[in-house]
Coordinates of C-alpha atoms in Angstrom, one line a residue:
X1 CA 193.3 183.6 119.6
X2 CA 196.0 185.4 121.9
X3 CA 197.4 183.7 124.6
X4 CA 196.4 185.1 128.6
X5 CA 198.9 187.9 129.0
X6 CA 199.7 190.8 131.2
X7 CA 199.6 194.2 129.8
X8 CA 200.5 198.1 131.5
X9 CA 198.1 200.5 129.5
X10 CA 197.6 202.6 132.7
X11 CA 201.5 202.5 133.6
X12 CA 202.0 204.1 130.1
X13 CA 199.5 207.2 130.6
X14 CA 203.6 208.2 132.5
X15 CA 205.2 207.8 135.8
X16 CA 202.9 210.4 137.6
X17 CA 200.2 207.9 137.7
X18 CA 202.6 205.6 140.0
X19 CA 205.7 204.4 141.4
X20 CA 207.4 201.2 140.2
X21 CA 207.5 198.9 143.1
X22 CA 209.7 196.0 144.2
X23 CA 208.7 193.0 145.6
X24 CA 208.5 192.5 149.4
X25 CA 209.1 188.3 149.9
X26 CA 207.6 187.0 152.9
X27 CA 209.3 184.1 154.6
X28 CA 206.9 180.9 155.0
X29 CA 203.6 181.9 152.4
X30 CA 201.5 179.1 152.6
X31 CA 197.9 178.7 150.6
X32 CA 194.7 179.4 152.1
X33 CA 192.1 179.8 149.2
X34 CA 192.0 179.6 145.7
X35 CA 189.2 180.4 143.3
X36 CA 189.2 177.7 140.9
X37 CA 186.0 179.3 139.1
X38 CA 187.6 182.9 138.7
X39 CA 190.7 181.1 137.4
X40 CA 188.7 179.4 135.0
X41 CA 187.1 182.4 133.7
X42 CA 190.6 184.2 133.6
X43 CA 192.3 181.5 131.8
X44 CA 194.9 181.9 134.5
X45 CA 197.4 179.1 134.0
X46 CA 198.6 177.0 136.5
X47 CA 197.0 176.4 140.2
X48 CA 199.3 177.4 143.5
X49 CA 197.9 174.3 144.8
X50 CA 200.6 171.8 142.7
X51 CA 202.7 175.1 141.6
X52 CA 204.8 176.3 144.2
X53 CA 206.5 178.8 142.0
X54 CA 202.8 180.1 141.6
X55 CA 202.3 180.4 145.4
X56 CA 205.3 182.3 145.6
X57 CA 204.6 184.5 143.1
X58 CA 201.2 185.3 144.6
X59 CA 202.7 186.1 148.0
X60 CA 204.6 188.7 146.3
X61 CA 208.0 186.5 146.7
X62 CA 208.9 186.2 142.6
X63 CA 207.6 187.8 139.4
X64 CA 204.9 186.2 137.2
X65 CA 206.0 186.6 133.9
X66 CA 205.2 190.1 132.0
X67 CA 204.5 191.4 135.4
X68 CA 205.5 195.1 136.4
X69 CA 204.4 196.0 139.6
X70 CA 203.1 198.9 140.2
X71 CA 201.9 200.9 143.3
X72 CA 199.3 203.7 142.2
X73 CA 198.7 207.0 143.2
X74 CA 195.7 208.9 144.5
X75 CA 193.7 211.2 146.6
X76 CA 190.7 211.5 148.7
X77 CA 188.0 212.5 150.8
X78 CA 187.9 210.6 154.1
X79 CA 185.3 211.0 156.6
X80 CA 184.5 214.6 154.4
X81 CA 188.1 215.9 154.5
X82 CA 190.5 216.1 151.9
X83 CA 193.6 213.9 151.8
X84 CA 195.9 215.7 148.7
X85 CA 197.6 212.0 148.4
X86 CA 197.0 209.0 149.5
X87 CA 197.8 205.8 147.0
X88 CA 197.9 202.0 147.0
X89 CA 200.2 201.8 150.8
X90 CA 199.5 197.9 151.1
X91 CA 198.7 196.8 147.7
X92 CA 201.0 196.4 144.4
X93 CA 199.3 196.5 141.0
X94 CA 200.7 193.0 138.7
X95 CA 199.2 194.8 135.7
X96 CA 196.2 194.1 133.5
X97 CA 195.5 190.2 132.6
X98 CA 194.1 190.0 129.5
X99 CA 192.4 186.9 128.8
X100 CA 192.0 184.8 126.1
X101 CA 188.9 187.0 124.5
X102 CA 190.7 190.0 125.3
X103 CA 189.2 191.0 128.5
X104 CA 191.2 192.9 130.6
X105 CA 191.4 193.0 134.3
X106 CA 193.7 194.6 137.0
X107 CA 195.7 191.5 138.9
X108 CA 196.6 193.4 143.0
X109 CA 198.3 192.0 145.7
X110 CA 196.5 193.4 148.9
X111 CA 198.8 193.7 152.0
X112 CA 202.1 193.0 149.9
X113 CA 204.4 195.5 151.9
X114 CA 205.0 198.9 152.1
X115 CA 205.0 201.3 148.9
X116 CA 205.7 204.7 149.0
X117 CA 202.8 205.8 149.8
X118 CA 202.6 203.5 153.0
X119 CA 202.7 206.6 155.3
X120 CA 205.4 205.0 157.6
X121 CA 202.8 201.8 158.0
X122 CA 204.0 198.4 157.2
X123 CA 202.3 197.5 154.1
X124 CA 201.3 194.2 155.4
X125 CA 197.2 193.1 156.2
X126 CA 196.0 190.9 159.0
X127 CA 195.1 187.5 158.2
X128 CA 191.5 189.0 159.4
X129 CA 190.9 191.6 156.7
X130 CA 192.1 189.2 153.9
X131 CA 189.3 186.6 154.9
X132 CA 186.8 188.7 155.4
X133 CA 187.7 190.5 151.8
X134 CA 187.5 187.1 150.1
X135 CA 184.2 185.8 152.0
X136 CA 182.3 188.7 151.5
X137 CA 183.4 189.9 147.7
X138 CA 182.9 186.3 146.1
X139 CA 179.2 186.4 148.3
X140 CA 178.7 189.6 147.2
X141 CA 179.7 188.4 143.6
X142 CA 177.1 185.5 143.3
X143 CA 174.4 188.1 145.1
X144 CA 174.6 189.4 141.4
X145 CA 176.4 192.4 143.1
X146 CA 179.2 194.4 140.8
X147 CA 182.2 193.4 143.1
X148 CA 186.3 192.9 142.7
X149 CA 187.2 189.9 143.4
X150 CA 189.2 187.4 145.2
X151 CA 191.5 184.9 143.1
X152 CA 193.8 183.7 146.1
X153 CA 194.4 184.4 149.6
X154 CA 197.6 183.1 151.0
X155 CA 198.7 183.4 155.1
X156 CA 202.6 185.1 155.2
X157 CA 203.8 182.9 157.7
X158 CA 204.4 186.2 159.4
X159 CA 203.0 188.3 162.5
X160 CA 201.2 191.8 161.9
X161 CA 201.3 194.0 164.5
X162 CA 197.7 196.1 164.9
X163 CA 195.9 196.2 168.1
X164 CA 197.4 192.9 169.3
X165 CA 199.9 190.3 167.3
X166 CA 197.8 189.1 164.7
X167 CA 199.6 185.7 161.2
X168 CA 199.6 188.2 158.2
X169 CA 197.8 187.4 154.9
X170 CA 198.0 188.1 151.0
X171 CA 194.8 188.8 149.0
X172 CA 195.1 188.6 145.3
X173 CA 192.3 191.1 144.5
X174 CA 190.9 191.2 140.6
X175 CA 188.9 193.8 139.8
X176 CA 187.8 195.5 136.0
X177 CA 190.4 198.2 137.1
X178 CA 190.9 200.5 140.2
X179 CA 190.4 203.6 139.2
X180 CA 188.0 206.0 141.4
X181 CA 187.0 208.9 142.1
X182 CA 190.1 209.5 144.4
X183 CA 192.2 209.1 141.5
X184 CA 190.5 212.0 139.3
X185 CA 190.7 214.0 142.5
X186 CA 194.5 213.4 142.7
X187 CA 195.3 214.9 139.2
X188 CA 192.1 217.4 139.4
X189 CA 193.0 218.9 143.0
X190 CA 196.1 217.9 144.2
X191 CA 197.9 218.6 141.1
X192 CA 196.1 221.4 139.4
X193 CA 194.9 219.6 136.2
X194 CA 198.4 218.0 135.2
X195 CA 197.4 214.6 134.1
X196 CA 193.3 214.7 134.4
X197 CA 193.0 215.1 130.3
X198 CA 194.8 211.7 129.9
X199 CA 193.3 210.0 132.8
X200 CA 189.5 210.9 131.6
X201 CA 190.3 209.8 127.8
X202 CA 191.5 206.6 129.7
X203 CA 188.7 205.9 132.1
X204 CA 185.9 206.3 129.4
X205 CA 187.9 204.3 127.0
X206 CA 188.5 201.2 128.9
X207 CA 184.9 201.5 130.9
X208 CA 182.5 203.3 128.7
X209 CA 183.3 203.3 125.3
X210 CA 181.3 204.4 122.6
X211 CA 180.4 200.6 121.7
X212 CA 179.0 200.5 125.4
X213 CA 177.6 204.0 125.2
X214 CA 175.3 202.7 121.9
X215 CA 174.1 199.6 123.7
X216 CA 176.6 197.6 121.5
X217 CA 178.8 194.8 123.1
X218 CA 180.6 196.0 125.6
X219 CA 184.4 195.6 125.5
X220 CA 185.2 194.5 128.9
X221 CA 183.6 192.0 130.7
X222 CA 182.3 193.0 134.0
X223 CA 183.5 190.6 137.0
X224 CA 179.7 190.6 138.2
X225 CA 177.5 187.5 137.5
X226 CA 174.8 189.7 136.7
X227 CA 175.4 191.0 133.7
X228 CA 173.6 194.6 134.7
X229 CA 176.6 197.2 135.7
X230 CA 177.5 200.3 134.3
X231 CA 179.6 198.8 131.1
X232 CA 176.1 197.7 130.1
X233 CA 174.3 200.9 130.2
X234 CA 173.1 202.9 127.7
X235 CA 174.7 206.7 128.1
X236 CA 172.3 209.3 126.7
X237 CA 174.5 213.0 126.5
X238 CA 174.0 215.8 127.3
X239 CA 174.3 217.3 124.1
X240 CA 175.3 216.0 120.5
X241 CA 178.6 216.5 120.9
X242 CA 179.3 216.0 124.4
X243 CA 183.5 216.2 125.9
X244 CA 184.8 212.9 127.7
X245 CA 184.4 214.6 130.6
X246 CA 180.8 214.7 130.2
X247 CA 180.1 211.5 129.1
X248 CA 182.4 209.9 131.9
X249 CA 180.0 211.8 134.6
X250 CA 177.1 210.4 133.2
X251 CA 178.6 207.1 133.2
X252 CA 179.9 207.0 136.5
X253 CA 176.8 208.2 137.9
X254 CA 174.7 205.8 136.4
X255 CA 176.7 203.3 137.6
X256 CA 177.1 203.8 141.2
X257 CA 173.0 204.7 141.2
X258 CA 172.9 200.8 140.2
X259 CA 175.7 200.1 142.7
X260 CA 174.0 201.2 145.7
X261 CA 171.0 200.3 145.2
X262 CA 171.9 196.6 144.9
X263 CA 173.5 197.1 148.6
X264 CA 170.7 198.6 150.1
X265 CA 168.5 195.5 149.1
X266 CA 170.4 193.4 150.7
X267 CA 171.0 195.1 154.0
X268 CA 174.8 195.7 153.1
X269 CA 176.6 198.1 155.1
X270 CA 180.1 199.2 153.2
X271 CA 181.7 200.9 156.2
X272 CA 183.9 203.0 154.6
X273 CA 182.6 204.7 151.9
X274 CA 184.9 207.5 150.8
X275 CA 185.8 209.0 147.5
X276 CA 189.0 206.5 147.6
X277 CA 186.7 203.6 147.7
X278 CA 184.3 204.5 144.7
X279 CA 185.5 202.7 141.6
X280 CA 184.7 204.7 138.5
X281 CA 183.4 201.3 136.8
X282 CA 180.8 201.0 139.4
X283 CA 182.6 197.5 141.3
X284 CA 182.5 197.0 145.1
X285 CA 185.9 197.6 146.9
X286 CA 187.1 197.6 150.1
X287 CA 185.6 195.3 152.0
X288 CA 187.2 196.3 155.5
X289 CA 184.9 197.1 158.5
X290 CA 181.7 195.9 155.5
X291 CA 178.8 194.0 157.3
X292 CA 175.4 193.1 156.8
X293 CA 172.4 193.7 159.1
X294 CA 171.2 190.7 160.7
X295 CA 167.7 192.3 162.4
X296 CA 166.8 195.0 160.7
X297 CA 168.1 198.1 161.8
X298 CA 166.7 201.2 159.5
X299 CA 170.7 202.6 161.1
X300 CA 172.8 199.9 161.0
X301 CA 176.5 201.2 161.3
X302 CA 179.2 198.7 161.9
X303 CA 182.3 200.7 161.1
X304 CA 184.7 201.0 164.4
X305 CA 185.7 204.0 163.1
X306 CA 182.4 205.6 161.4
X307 CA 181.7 207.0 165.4
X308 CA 178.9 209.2 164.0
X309 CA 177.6 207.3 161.5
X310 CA 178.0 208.9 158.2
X311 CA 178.3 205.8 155.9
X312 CA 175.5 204.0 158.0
X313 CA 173.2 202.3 155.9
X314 CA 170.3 204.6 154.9
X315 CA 173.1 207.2 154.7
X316 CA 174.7 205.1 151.4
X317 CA 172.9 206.9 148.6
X318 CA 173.5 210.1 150.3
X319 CA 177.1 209.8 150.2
X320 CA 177.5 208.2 146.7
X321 CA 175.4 211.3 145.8
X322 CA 178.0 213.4 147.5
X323 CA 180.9 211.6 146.2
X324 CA 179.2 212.3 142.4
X325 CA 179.5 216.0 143.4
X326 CA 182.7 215.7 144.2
X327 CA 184.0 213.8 140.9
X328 CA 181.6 216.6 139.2
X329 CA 183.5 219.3 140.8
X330 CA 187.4 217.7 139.6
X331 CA 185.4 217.3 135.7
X332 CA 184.0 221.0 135.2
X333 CA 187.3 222.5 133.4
X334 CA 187.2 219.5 131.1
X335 CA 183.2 219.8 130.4
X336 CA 183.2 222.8 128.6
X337 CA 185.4 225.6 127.9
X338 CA 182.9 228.0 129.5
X339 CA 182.8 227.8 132.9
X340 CA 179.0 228.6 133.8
X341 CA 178.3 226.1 131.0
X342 CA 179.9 223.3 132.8
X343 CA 178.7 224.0 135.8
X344 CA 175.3 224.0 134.7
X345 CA 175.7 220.7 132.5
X346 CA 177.6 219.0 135.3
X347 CA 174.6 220.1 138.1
X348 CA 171.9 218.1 136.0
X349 CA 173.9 215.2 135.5
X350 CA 174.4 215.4 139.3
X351 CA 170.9 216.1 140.2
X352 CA 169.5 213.0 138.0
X353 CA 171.4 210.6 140.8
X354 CA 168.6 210.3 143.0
X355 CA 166.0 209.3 140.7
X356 CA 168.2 207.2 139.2
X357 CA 168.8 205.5 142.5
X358 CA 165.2 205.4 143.2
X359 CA 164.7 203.6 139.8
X360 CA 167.0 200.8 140.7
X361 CA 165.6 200.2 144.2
X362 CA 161.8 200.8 143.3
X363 CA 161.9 198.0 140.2
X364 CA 164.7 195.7 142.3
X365 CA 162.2 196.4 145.6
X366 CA 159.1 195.3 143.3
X367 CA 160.4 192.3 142.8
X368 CA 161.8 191.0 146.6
X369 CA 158.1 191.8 147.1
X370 CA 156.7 189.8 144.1
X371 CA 155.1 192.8 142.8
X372 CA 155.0 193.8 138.9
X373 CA 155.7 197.4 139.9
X374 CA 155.6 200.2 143.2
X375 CA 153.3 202.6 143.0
X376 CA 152.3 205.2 145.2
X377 CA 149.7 203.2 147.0
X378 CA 152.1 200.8 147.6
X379 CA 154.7 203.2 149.8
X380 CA 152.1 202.7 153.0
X381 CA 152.0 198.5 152.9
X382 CA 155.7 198.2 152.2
X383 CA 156.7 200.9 154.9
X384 CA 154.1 198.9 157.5
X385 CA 156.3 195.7 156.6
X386 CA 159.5 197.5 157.7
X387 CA 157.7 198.7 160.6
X388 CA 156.9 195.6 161.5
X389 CA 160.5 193.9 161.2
X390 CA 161.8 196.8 163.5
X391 CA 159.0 196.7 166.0
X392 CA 159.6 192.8 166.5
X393 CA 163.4 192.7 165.6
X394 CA 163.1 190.5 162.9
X395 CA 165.7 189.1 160.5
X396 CA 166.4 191.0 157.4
X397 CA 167.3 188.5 155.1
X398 CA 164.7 185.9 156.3
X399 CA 161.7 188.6 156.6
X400 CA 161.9 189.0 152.4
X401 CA 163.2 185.1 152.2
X402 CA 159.8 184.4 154.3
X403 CA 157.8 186.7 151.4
X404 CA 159.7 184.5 148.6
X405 CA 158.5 181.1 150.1
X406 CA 154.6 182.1 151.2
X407 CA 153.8 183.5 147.6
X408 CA 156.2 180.5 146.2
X409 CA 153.9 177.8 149.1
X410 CA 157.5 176.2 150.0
X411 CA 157.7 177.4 153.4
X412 CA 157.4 173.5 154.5
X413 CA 160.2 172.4 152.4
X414 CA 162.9 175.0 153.9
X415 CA 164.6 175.8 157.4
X416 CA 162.5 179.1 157.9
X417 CA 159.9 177.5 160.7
X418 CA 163.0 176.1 163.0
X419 CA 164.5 179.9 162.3
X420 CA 162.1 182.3 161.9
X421 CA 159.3 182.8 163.8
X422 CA 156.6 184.7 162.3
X423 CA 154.6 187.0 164.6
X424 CA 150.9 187.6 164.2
X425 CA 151.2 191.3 163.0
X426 CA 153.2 189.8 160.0
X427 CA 150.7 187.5 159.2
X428 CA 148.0 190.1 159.4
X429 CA 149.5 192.6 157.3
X430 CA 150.2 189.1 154.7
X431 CA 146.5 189.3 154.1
X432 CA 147.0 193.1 152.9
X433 CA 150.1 191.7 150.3
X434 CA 148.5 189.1 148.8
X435 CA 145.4 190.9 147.8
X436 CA 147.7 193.3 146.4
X437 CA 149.7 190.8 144.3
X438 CA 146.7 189.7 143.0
X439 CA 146.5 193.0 141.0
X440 CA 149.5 192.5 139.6
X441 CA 149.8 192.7 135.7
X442 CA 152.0 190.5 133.6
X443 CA 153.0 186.6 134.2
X444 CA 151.9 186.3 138.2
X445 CA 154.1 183.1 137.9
X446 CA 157.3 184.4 136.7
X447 CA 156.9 187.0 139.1
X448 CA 156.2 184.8 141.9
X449 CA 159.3 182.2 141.0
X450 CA 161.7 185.3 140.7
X451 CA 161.3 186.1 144.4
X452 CA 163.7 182.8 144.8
X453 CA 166.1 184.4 142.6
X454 CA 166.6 188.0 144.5
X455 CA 165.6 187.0 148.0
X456 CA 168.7 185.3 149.6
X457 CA 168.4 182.3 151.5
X458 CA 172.0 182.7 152.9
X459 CA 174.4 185.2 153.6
X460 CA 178.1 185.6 154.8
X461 CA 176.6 186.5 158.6
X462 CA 178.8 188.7 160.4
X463 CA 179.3 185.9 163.4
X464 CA 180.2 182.8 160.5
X465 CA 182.9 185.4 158.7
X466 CA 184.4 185.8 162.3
X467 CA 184.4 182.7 163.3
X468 CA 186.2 181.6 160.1
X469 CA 188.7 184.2 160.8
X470 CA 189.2 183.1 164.4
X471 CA 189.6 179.8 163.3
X472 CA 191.9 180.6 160.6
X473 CA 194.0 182.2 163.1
X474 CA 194.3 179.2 165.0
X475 CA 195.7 177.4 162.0
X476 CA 192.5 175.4 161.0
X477 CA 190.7 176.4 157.5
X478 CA 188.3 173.7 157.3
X479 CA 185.1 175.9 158.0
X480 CA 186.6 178.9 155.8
X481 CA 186.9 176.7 152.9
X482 CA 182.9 175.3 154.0
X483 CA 181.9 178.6 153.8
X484 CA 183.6 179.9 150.9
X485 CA 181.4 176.8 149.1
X486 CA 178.4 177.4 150.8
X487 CA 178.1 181.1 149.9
X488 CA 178.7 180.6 146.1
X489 CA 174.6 179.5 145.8
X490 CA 173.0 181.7 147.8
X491 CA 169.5 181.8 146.8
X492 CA 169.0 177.8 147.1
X493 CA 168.0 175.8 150.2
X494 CA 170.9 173.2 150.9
X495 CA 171.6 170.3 153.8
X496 CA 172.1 172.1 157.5
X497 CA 170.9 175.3 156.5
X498 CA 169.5 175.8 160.0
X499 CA 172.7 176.8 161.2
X500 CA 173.8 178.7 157.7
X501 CA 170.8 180.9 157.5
X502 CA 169.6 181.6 161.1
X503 CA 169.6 184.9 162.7
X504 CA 172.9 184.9 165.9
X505 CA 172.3 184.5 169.5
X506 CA 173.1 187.6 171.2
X507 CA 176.3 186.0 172.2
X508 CA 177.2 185.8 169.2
X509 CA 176.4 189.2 167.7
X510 CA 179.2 191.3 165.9
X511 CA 178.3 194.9 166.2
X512 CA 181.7 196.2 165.3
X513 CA 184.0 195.4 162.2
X514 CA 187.3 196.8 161.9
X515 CA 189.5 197.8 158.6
X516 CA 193.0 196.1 159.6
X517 CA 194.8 199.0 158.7

């Protein structure tokens, strides 16, 4: 069995795919985080907690060894306009770790200085935008959400300059690679096809090879605890002999159909969802001005900068839709020599999105609601429950956590009478859902005890990840590192959950969340 190694397959598609960058050393790097489990399951070696050679090397200050940084190019479509090139301008790519049973995963540094394609910015990331990254990804991660990842976050021992003086941070950022949809765009649009041949044949390899198309073992190892993402799907074609090009669509699409569903369920709000932040492999990234709902809000919209609400939340499967198009579009030449052909093979691959979206979120929906299936007489007493948590501003989370533990009869044994207080419409309409799950087909226990396992009991709040960032910035970690704990089991009931799982005061509402860019 190989040793853990880093490898460069994506620097050797040629230097058009990047720039070789230098390191950046900061002056005082000290640890903040480190994610023993991901570690583990990287068969990283060594721990910047007794290494200080480690630590330095994570902050960007030495070279691990086989490392060749790397800062990568790629385009865009940001808030609907085009962007011919934008890149990595505050992140440096290690390389690919390859662990021990010869999955491979792309090792970043995330606010590391400035690259050439830093735009005349500094390079550097707020201490604020690093926690928040590493709270919310590893949350996101046991959610059963495809996610990168966060192996180390380390403060600079330097000052950021943003809307205010603000200690700098490092993220060490895995993810099963970065490629996205901004990156086909770069080589498709920006420079007229040179490059996109190579780039597709390298995508579907290392994401959707044919072993994964078949429903064989897939080769790499999603990041996600849940096993379901789009290296596990299996990718019927189009035709018997379907290009690259074709099957990477497919592939793609599939995947971020999954992907999105997952966030709506949880009342996830990315923030920021351009074609720059839509990883071909179908992983969550960029966690900048991210948030999720507290009471519900059918248009919850966080983002300081999303002013008219284009990636608000029931927006989300609109706009992955779009961004499909938009990777459709860069593909066409590369589908099929004749151009109406691709076009038309590309359109129903396309046009399948939303029905695979609804797919996800109907059978994922079923079972927050402990039902075997939706049909369509179901649509009117699921759409009176949402009613009812907007007409009486009820929590999100705790509304389908209150459905898990009446069908489960634990209600007693949890927080959710101290936090959640249950108005009489919602127990009327209870009646209604309980004669309804008492049609359901199939093991009525296993569907019952699964409601645990998809309705979260806990999750990060947008008030708890700022006030671990304000505290952080302040010098004291202790409730960062409590919370980075407490969010790694979020479906179970644990001591001083009260404080954990309730809904904020107003006082303590965040309605805005910025990217730190």
């Amino acid at each position: 069995m190989p040793e853990p190694h880093f490898d460069h397959s994506y620097a050797r598609l040629g230097n058009q795919f990047y720039s070789e960058q230098p390191l950046v050393p900061v002056h005082h790097p000290e640890l903040l985080l480190w994610n023993t489990a991901l570690a583990s399951k990287l068969d990283w070696p060594g721990d910047p907690r007794s290494d200080r050679e480690l630590l330095l090397a994570l902050a960007g200050n030495n070279y691990l060894p086989d490392s060749k940084p790397i800062s990568t190019v790629y385009a865009g479509h940001q808030f609907g306009q085009y962007n011919p090139q934008l890149g990595d301008g505050r992140a440096i790519l290690l390389g690919e770790w390859i662990t021990r049973s010869e999955n491979r995963f792309d090792i970043q540094l995330k606010g590391s200085g400035p690259t050439p394609y830093s735009r005349g910015g500094d390079g550097r990331s707020p201490i604020g935008p690093v926690i928040r990254e590493y709270l919310v990804s590893e949350a996101m991660h046991a959610l059963g959400v495809p996610t990168s990842r966060a192996l180390a976050a380390i403060s600079s021992g330097e000052t950021v300059v943003r809307n205010r003086i603000e200690p700098g941070a490092i993220l060490t950022r895995v993810a099963s690679s970065h490629l996205r949809i901004g990156t086909v765009q770069y080589f498709a649009m920006t420079r007229g096809g040179e490059g996109l041949v190579e780039l597709v044949d390298y995508a579907l390899n290392r994401h959707f090879s044919k072993r994964k198309i078949t429903g064989q073992q897939p080769i790499v190892e999603n990041l996600s605890s849940s096993g379901n993402n789009a290296g596990s799907f299996t990718i019927g074609c189009e035709r018997s002999d379907p290009t690259a090009a074709e099957i990477l669509l497919k592939a793609v699409g599939e995947s971020l159909a999954d992907l999105v569903s997952r966030w709506q369920l949880l009342g996830f709000v990315h923030g920021v969802l351009n074609t720059d932040n839509a990883l071909l492999c179908g992983e969550t990234i960029d966690y900048g001005p991210c948030a999720f709902m507290d009471q519900f809000d059918a248009k919850a919209c966080f983002s300081s900068i999303d002013r008219q609400g284009r990636y608000a939340w029931p927006n989300q499967p609109g706009i992955m839709h779009w961004n499909l198009a938009v990777l459709a579009e860069c593909l066409i030449p590369l589908i099929d020599e004749k151009t109406e052909t691709a076009k038309s093979i590309a359109q129903s691959i396309v046009d399948r999105f939303p029905n695979q979206f609804h797919q996800h979120h109907q059978e994922r929906l079923a079972a927050k609601f402990g039902l075997d299936r939706i049909s369509d007489q179901d649509l009117a007493l699921i759409q009176k429950f949402h009613d009812l948590m907007n007409k009486h501003q009820l929590d999100f989370t705790l509304s389908f956590r209150w459905l898990a533990e009446e069908a489960n009869q634990t209600i007693d044994h949890s927080p959710l009478p101290e936090i959640f207080n249950t108005p009489d419409a919602l127990l009327d309409w209870s009646a209604l859902w309980k004669a309804r799950r008492a049609e359901n087909k199939g093991d009525t226990k296993t569907i019952t005890q699964a409601m645990l396992s998809v309705n979260p009991a806990v999750i990060p709040r947008n008030h708890l990840v700022q006030a671990a960032i304000d505290l952080a910035e302040s010098g004291d970690i202790n409730f960062l590192r409590s919370s980075t704990e407490r969010w790694r089991k979020p479906f179970d009931w644990q001591e001083k959950d009260s404080e954990w799982a309730r809904s904020p005061s107003t006082e303590e509402k965040v309605t805005r969340t910025f990217c730190g860019t």
